[in-house]
Tab-separated table of C-alpha atoms in Angstrom:
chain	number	residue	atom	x	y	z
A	1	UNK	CA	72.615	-99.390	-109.579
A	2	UNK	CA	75.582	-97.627	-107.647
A	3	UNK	CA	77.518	-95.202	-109.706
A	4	UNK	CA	80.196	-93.136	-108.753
A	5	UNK	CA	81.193	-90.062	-111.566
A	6	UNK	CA	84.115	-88.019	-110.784
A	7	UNK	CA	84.829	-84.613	-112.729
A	8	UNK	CA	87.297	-81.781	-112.901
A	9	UNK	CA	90.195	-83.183	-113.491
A	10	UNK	CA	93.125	-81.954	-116.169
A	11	UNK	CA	96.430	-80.797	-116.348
A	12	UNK	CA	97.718	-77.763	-114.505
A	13	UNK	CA	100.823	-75.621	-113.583
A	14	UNK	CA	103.032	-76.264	-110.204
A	15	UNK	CA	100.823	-74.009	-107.291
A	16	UNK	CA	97.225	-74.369	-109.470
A	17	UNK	CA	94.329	-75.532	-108.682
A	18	UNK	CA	91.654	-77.802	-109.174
A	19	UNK	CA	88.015	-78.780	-107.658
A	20	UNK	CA	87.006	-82.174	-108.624
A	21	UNK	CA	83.752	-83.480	-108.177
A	22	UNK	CA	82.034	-87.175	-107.238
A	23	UNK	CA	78.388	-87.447	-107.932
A	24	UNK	CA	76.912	-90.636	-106.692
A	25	UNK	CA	73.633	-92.297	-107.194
A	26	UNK	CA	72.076	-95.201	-106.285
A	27	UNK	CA	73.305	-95.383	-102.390
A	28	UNK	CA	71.159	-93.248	-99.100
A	29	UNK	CA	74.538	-90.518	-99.433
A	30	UNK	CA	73.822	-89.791	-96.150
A	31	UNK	CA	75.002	-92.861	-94.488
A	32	UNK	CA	78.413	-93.425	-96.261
A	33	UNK	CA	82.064	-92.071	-95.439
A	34	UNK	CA	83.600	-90.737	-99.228
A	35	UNK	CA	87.009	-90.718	-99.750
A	36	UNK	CA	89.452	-89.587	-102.470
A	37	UNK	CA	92.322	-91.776	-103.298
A	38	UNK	CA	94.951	-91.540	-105.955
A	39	UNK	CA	97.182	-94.066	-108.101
A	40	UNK	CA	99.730	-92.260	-109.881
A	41	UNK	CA	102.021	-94.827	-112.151
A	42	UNK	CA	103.868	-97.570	-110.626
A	43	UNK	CA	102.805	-96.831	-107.547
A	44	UNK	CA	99.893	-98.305	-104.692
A	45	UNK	CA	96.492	-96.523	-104.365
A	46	UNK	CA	96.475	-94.162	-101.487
A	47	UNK	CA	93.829	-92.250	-99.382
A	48	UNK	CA	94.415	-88.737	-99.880
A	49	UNK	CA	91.549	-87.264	-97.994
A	50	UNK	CA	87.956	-88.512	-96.280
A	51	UNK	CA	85.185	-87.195	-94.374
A	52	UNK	CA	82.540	-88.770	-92.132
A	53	UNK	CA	78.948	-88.875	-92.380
A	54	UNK	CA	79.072	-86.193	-89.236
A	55	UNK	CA	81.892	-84.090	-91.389
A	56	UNK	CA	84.730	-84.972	-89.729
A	57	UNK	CA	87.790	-85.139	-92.357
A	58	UNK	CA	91.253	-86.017	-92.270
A	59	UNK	CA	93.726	-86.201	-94.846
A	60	UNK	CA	97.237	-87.684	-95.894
A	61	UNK	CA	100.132	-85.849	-94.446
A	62	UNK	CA	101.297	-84.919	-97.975
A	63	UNK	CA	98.074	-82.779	-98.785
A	64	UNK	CA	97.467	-81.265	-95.673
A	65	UNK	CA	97.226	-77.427	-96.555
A	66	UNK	CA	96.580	-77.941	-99.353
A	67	UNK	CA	93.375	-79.531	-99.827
A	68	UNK	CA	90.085	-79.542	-98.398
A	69	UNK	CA	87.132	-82.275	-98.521
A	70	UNK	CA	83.731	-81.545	-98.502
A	71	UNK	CA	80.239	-83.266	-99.181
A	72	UNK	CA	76.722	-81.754	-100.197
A	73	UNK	CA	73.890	-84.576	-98.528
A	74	UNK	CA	71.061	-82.434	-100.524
A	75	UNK	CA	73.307	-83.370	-104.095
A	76	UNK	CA	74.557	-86.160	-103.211
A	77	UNK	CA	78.195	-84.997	-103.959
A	78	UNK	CA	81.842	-84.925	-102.171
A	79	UNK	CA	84.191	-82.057	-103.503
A	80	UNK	CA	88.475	-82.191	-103.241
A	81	UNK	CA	89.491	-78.552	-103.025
A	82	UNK	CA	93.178	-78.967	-104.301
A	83	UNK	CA	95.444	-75.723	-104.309
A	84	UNK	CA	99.641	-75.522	-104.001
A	85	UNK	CA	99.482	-78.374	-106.852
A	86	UNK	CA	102.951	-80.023	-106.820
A	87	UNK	CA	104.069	-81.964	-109.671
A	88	UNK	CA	104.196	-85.390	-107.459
A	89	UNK	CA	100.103	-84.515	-106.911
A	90	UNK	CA	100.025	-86.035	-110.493
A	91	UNK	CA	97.680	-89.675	-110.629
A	92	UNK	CA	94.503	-90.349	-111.032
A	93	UNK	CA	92.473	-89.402	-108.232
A	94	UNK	CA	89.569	-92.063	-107.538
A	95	UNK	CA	85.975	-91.066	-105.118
A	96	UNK	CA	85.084	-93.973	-102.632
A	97	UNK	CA	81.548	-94.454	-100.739
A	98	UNK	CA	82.234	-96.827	-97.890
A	99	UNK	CA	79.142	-98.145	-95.589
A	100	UNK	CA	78.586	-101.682	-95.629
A	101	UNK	CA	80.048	-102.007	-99.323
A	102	UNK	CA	82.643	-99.929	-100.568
A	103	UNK	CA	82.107	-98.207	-104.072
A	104	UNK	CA	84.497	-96.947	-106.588
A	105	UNK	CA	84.445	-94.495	-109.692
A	106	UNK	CA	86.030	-94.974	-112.637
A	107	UNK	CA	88.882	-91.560	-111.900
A	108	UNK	CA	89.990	-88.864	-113.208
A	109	UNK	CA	92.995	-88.216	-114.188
A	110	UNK	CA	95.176	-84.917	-112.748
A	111	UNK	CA	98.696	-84.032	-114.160
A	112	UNK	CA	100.272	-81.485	-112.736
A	113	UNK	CA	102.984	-80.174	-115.070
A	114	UNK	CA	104.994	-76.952	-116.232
């Protein structure tokens, strides 16, 4: 059974920061792309940042800067390093695994507030 759990999520001031977290069973880690999207209300999903099996990353023109990817292969894990928080950063943010199938997690939910 695939599961994806993301963590860290919560409300913050304008120019926090916040790590959250996707552990991920049930797939070889190794072979899959992860991604981070976010849905914030009323509005379409959108990839926010992804990295490569090899490490490469790239990441929406609105985040650039800001926030970093990164993945652990011995945990199993992908990581979204998100500093300068801006008040239009608030949705929830969602960790894909994309090989042959593409998985989901449930999302956490990041409000970015004064």
């Amino acid at each position: 059974q695939v599961q994806l759990v993301e963590s860290g999520g919560g409300e913050v001031q304008p120019g926090g920061s916040l790590r959250l977290s996707c552990a991920t069973s049930g797939i070889n880690f190794s072979l899959y792309s992860m991604g981070w999207y976010r849905q914030a209300p009323g509005k379409q999903r959108e990839l926010v940042a992804h990295i490569t099996t090899r490490s490469s990353t790239n990441y929406a023109d609105s985040v650039k800067g800001r926030f970093t990817i990164a993945r652990d292969n011995t945990k199993n894990m992908v990581y979204l390093q998100m500093n300068g928080l801006k008040p239009e950063d608030t949705a929830v943010y969602y960790c894909q695994a994309n090989y042959l199938s593409a998985y989901w997690g449930q999302g956490t939910q990041v409000t970015v507030s004064s």
